[in-house]
PDB file of C-alpha atoms in Angstrom:
ATOM      1  CA  MET A   2       6.288  51.695  -5.811  1.00 66.00           C
ATOM      2  CA  HIS A   3       8.431  49.837  -3.162  1.00 76.00           C
ATOM      3  CA  ASN A   4       7.064  48.484  -0.106  1.00 89.00           C
ATOM      4  CA  ILE A   5       8.714  48.802   3.444  1.00 90.00           C
ATOM      5  CA  LEU A   6      10.567  45.460   3.229  1.00 90.00           C
ATOM      6  CA  THR A   7      12.393  46.449   0.030  1.00 90.00           C
ATOM      7  CA  ARG A   8      13.406  49.826   1.432  1.00 89.00           C
ATOM      8  CA  ILE A   9      14.781  48.192   4.611  1.00 92.00           C
ATOM      9  CA  ASN A  10      16.583  45.760   2.576  1.00 93.00           C
ATOM     10  CA  ASN A  11      18.128  48.302   0.209  1.00 92.00           C
ATOM     11  CA  LEU A  12      19.263  50.404   3.257  1.00 93.00           C
ATOM     12  CA  SER A  13      20.810  47.395   5.204  1.00 94.00           C
ATOM     13  CA  ALA A  14      22.765  46.605   1.932  1.00 94.00           C
ATOM     14  CA  LEU A  15      24.216  50.181   1.753  1.00 94.00           C
ATOM     15  CA  LEU A  16      25.031  50.193   5.304  1.00 94.00           C
ATOM     16  CA  SER A  17      26.807  46.818   5.228  1.00 95.00           C
ATOM     17  CA  SER A  18      28.720  47.834   2.143  1.00 94.00           C
ATOM     18  CA  CYS A  19      29.930  50.974   3.797  1.00 93.00           C
ATOM     19  CA  LEU A  20      30.888  48.980   6.826  1.00 92.00           C
ATOM     20  CA  MET A  21      33.046  46.594   4.762  1.00 92.00           C
ATOM     21  CA  GLY A  22      34.584  49.273   3.007  1.00 92.00           C
ATOM     22  CA  LEU A  23      35.429  51.059   6.253  1.00 88.00           C
ATOM     23  CA  VAL A  24      36.997  47.763   7.479  1.00 85.00           C
ATOM     24  CA  ALA A  25      39.126  47.349   4.392  1.00 86.00           C
ATOM     25  CA  VAL A  26      40.482  51.038   4.708  1.00 86.00           C
ATOM     26  CA  ILE A  27      41.411  50.165   8.534  1.00 81.00           C
ATOM     27  CA  ALA A  28      43.132  46.965   7.430  1.00 79.00           C
ATOM     28  CA  LEU A  29      45.107  48.402   4.649  1.00 82.00           C
ATOM     29  CA  SER A  30      46.150  51.481   6.678  1.00 80.00           C
ATOM     30  CA  SER A  31      47.304  49.027   9.476  1.00 76.00           C
ATOM     31  CA  VAL A  32      49.421  47.214   6.979  1.00 75.00           C
ATOM     32  CA  LEU A  33      51.047  50.334   5.676  1.00 79.00           C
ATOM     33  CA  LEU A  34      51.663  51.389   9.393  1.00 75.00           C
ATOM     34  CA  GLU A  35      53.342  48.153  10.196  1.00 72.00           C
ATOM     35  CA  MET A  36      55.451  48.444   7.170  1.00 73.00           C
ATOM     36  CA  ASN A  37      56.882  51.914   8.357  1.00 74.00           C
ATOM     37  CA  THR A  38      57.360  50.855  11.857  1.00 74.00           C
ATOM     38  CA  ALA A  39      60.939  49.953  13.031  1.00 76.00           C
ATOM     39  CA  PRO A  40      61.347  46.177  13.957  1.00 81.00           C
ATOM     40  CA  PRO A  41      61.849  45.741  17.711  1.00 87.00           C
ATOM     41  CA  LYS A  42      65.260  45.093  19.145  1.00 88.00           C
ATOM     42  CA  GLY A  43      66.092  42.597  21.978  1.00 91.00           C
ATOM     43  CA  SER A  44      68.555  39.883  23.072  1.00 92.00           C
ATOM     44  CA  VAL A  45      68.189  36.330  24.071  1.00 92.00           C
ATOM     45  CA  SER A  46      70.743  34.441  26.028  1.00 91.00           C
ATOM     46  CA  ILE A  47      70.719  30.937  27.476  1.00 90.00           C
ATOM     47  CA  LEU A  48      71.862  30.803  31.040  1.00 89.00           C
ATOM     48  CA  ALA A  49      71.639  27.089  31.731  1.00 87.00           C
ATOM     49  CA  ILE A  50      70.550  23.963  30.053  1.00 87.00           C
ATOM     50  CA  LYS A  51      70.128  20.624  31.729  1.00 85.00           C
ATOM     51  CA  SER A  52      68.914  17.307  30.156  1.00 81.00           C
ATOM     52  CA  ALA A  53      67.601  14.470  32.100  1.00 78.00           C
ATOM     53  CA  PRO A  54      65.640  11.062  31.468  1.00 77.00           C
ATOM     54  CA  ALA A  55      61.865  11.401  32.267  1.00 72.00           C
ATOM     55  CA  ARG A  56      59.077   8.953  32.202  1.00 66.00           C
ATOM     56  CA  THR A  57      56.425   9.943  29.605  1.00 59.00           C
ATOM     57  CA  PRO A  58      52.902   9.673  30.887  1.00 62.00           C
ATOM     58  CA  HIS A  59      51.527   8.895  27.481  1.00 62.00           C
ATOM     59  CA  PHE A  60      53.567   5.791  27.045  1.00 58.00           C
ATOM     60  CA  ARG A  61      53.774   2.925  29.326  1.00 55.00           C
ATOM     61  CA  VAL A  62      57.209   1.684  28.262  1.00 52.00           C
ATOM     62  CA  ARG A  63      58.832   4.508  26.556  1.00 62.00           C
ATOM     63  CA  ASN A  64      61.258   6.965  28.177  1.00 70.00           C
ATOM     64  CA  GLN A  65      62.064  10.324  26.798  1.00 75.00           C
ATOM     65  CA  ASP A  66      64.782  12.854  27.638  1.00 79.00           C
ATOM     66  CA  VAL A  67      63.493  16.285  28.900  1.00 82.00           C
ATOM     67  CA  THR A  68      65.493  19.443  28.886  1.00 85.00           C
ATOM     68  CA  PHE A  69      65.225  22.114  31.507  1.00 86.00           C
ATOM     69  CA  THR A  70      66.339  25.650  30.167  1.00 89.00           C
ATOM     70  CA  LYS A  71      66.936  28.751  31.974  1.00 91.00           C
ATOM     71  CA  PHE A  72      67.060  31.947  29.809  1.00 92.00           C
ATOM     72  CA  ASN A  73      67.359  35.752  29.950  1.00 93.00           C
ATOM     73  CA  ILE A  74      65.233  37.811  27.545  1.00 93.00           C
ATOM     74  CA  THR A  75      65.598  41.680  27.046  1.00 94.00           C
ATOM     75  CA  ALA A  76      63.378  43.210  24.538  1.00 94.00           C
ATOM     76  CA  ASP A  77      61.271  46.339  23.793  1.00 93.00           C
ATOM     77  CA  LEU A  78      58.154  45.245  21.925  1.00 93.00           C
ATOM     78  CA  SER A  79      56.480  48.743  22.456  1.00 91.00           C
ATOM     79  CA  PRO A  80      56.989  49.888  18.875  1.00 90.00           C
ATOM     80  CA  LEU A  81      54.598  47.094  17.777  1.00 90.00           C
ATOM     81  CA  PHE A  82      51.613  48.855  19.450  1.00 90.00           C
ATOM     82  CA  HIS A  83      49.500  51.346  17.665  1.00 86.00           C
ATOM     83  CA  TRP A  84      45.767  52.174  17.380  1.00 85.00           C
ATOM     84  CA  ASN A  85      45.023  48.863  15.694  1.00 85.00           C
ATOM     85  CA  THR A  86      47.046  46.461  17.781  1.00 89.00           C
ATOM     86  CA  LYS A  87      44.834  44.445  20.258  1.00 93.00           C
ATOM     87  CA  GLN A  88      47.628  42.336  21.558  1.00 95.00           C
ATOM     88  CA  VAL A  89      51.026  40.955  21.027  1.00 95.00           C
ATOM     89  CA  PHE A  90      51.834  37.117  21.475  1.00 96.00           C
ATOM     90  CA  ALA A  91      55.448  36.667  22.305  1.00 95.00           C
ATOM     91  CA  TYR A  92      57.227  33.449  22.474  1.00 96.00           C
ATOM     92  CA  LEU A  93      60.659  31.709  22.820  1.00 95.00           C
ATOM     93  CA  GLN A  94      61.176  29.026  20.064  1.00 94.00           C
ATOM     94  CA  ALA A  95      64.149  26.491  20.002  1.00 92.00           C
ATOM     95  CA  GLU A  96      64.912  25.413  16.416  1.00 92.00           C
ATOM     96  CA  TYR A  97      67.150  22.276  15.994  1.00 88.00           C
ATOM     97  CA  THR A  98      67.885  19.387  13.574  1.00 86.00           C
ATOM     98  CA  ASN A  99      67.648  15.902  15.003  1.00 79.00           C
ATOM     99  CA  ALA A 100      69.599  12.919  14.138  1.00 77.00           C
ATOM    100  CA  GLN A 101      67.329  11.839  11.195  1.00 79.00           C
ATOM    101  CA  GLY A 102      67.768  15.418   9.668  1.00 82.00           C
ATOM    102  CA  VAL A 103      64.325  16.716  10.469  1.00 83.00           C
ATOM    103  CA  HIS A 104      64.215  20.500  11.377  1.00 88.00           C
ATOM    104  CA  ASN A 105      62.206  20.986  14.475  1.00 87.00           C
ATOM    105  CA  GLU A 106      60.813  24.083  16.156  1.00 91.00           C
ATOM    106  CA  VAL A 107      59.630  24.012  19.693  1.00 90.00           C
ATOM    107  CA  VAL A 108      57.881  26.711  21.690  1.00 93.00           C
ATOM    108  CA  ILE A 109      59.248  26.678  25.455  1.00 92.00           C
ATOM    109  CA  TRP A 110      57.960  29.984  26.567  1.00 93.00           C
ATOM    110  CA  ASP A 111      55.291  32.486  25.670  1.00 94.00           C
ATOM    111  CA  LYS A 112      53.483  35.330  27.012  1.00 94.00           C
ATOM    112  CA  ILE A 113      50.479  37.472  25.737  1.00 95.00           C
ATOM    113  CA  ILE A 114      51.210  41.250  25.994  1.00 95.00           C
ATOM    114  CA  ARG A 115      48.098  43.335  26.184  1.00 95.00           C
ATOM    115  CA  SER A 116      49.389  46.959  26.344  1.00 93.00           C
ATOM    116  CA  LYS A 117      52.415  49.148  25.548  1.00 92.00           C
ATOM    117  CA  ASP A 118      53.262  49.290  29.405  1.00 92.00           C
ATOM    118  CA  GLU A 119      53.802  45.556  29.455  1.00 92.00           C
ATOM    119  CA  ALA A 120      55.949  45.463  26.196  1.00 92.00           C
ATOM    120  CA  ARG A 121      59.295  45.901  27.720  1.00 93.00           C
ATOM    121  CA  LEU A 122      60.442  42.352  28.703  1.00 92.00           C
ATOM    122  CA  ASN A 123      63.474  42.103  30.944  1.00 92.00           C
ATOM    123  CA  LEU A 124      63.272  38.735  32.593  1.00 91.00           C
ATOM    124  CA  VAL A 125      65.279  35.753  33.862  1.00 91.00           C
ATOM    125  CA  ASP A 126      62.822  32.753  33.632  1.00 87.00           C
ATOM    126  CA  LYS A 127      62.811  28.916  32.986  1.00 88.00           C
ATOM    127  CA  HIS A 128      60.745  27.270  30.274  1.00 85.00           C
ATOM    128  CA  LYS A 129      56.995  27.104  30.427  1.00 88.00           C
ATOM    129  CA  TYR A 130      56.387  24.022  28.379  1.00 86.00           C
ATOM    130  CA  ALA A 131      58.263  20.592  28.522  1.00 81.00           C
ATOM    131  CA  PHE A 132      61.030  20.598  25.894  1.00 82.00           C
ATOM    132  CA  ARG A 133      61.133  16.795  24.714  1.00 79.00           C
ATOM    133  CA  GLU A 134      62.772  15.036  21.844  1.00 76.00           C
ATOM    134  CA  LEU A 135      60.502  12.656  20.035  1.00 72.00           C
ATOM    135  CA  SER A 136      63.433  10.330  19.220  1.00 71.00           C
ATOM    136  CA  THR A 137      63.529   9.802  23.046  1.00 65.00           C
ATOM    137  CA  SER A 138      67.200  11.325  23.449  1.00 73.00           C
ATOM    138  CA  PHE A 139      68.992  14.501  22.825  1.00 73.00           C
ATOM    139  CA  ASP A 140      72.050  12.598  22.174  1.00 71.00           C
ATOM    140  CA  ASN A 141      73.521  13.007  18.543  1.00 72.00           C
ATOM    141  CA  ILE A 142      71.444  16.109  18.067  1.00 80.00           C
ATOM    142  CA  GLY A 143      72.935  19.301  16.791  1.00 80.00           C
ATOM    143  CA  PRO A 144      72.913  22.537  18.711  1.00 88.00           C
ATOM    144  CA  ALA A 145      69.725  24.713  18.967  1.00 88.00           C
ATOM    145  CA  THR A 146      69.078  28.208  18.124  1.00 93.00           C
ATOM    146  CA  TYR A 147      66.703  30.147  20.445  1.00 94.00           C
ATOM    147  CA  THR A 148      64.534  32.897  18.967  1.00 95.00           C
ATOM    148  CA  LEU A 149      62.283  35.417  20.402  1.00 95.00           C
ATOM    149  CA  LYS A 150      59.357  35.759  18.048  1.00 95.00           C
ATOM    150  CA  TYR A 151      56.188  37.567  18.098  1.00 95.00           C
ATOM    151  CA  ASN A 152      52.571  37.635  16.550  1.00 94.00           C
ATOM    152  CA  ILE A 153      50.688  41.044  16.312  1.00 91.00           C
ATOM    153  CA  MET A 154      46.995  40.385  16.662  1.00 92.00           C
ATOM    154  CA  PRO A 155      45.229  43.543  15.224  1.00 89.00           C
ATOM    155  CA  TYR A 156      41.470  44.547  15.842  1.00 88.00           C
ATOM    156  CA  VAL A 157      40.895  44.454  12.172  1.00 83.00           C
ATOM    157  CA  GLY A 158      43.155  43.073   9.574  1.00 79.00           C
ATOM    158  CA  LEU A 159      45.856  40.226   9.053  1.00 82.00           C
ATOM    159  CA  LEU A 160      48.063  38.654  11.700  1.00 88.00           C
ATOM    160  CA  THR A 161      51.708  39.807  11.532  1.00 87.00           C
ATOM    161  CA  TYR A 162      54.562  37.650  12.517  1.00 90.00           C
ATOM    162  CA  GLY A 163      58.189  38.666  13.115  1.00 91.00           C
ATOM    163  CA  GLU A 164      61.384  38.072  15.089  1.00 93.00           C
ATOM    164  CA  ALA A 165      62.799  40.302  17.782  1.00 91.00           C
ATOM    165  CA  ALA A 166      65.927  38.521  19.010  1.00 91.00           C
ATOM    166  CA  ARG A 167      68.107  35.444  18.386  1.00 92.00           C
ATOM    167  CA  THR A 168      70.948  33.692  20.374  1.00 90.00           C
ATOM    168  CA  GLU A 169      74.210  34.787  18.566  1.00 86.00           C
ATOM    169  CA  GLU A 170      75.407  31.231  18.345  1.00 87.00           C
ATOM    170  CA  PRO A 171      73.607  27.657  18.556  1.00 86.00           C
ATOM    171  CA  VAL A 172      73.720  26.286  22.070  1.00 85.00           C
ATOM    172  CA  PRO A 173      74.584  22.430  22.217  1.00 84.00           C
ATOM    173  CA  PHE A 174      72.569  20.195  24.378  1.00 78.00           C
ATOM    174  CA  PRO A 175      74.391  18.827  27.479  1.00 77.00           C
ATOM    175  CA  GLU A 176      74.737  15.150  27.951  1.00 73.00           C
ATOM    176  CA  VAL A 177      71.833  13.429  29.745  1.00 69.00           C
ATOM    177  CA  GLN A 178      72.185  13.188  33.615  1.00 67.00           C
ATOM    178  CA  SER A 179      70.056  11.333  35.792  1.00 61.00           C
ATOM    179  CA  LEU A 180      67.826  13.233  38.266  1.00 54.00           C
ATOM    180  CA  GLN A 181      69.124  11.422  41.398  1.00 52.00           C
TER     181      GLN A 181
END
């Protein structure tokens, strides 16, 4: 009738089909669970911004302005955690339009949150990444809106993005001052 290799092949095909069906059910139930979860609440406030000229290590002659940002974040991201949440990637993003009319989004701070216990953010911190303008200067640039965003990374399923907090009004960039 059938030899042993044919029977092993049929059994492995059945088991892999059952496993893929289980993964699909888990992913679908995770999406439905996230749709019924209330979005997290929080607030972002900018405490201080200072712009200064800085020499760029990548270019020999070109100088760029760099902005130092100090901020306050208060947010509760614990509603994002459920049985299929592996971790949450939270980040503070600055959105502004430069003098040429190009919309820019720059991540200035981030944190990986691995458990529900770490999900309550109440911190006063400074930028983690350099905030530079490619046109070399923050002069003639409109104000920036700072947003706390998150990315839910599940064990199985699709990545989910969202927004937890936003500054109430756009924050203007200060005039560039020398660091002397």
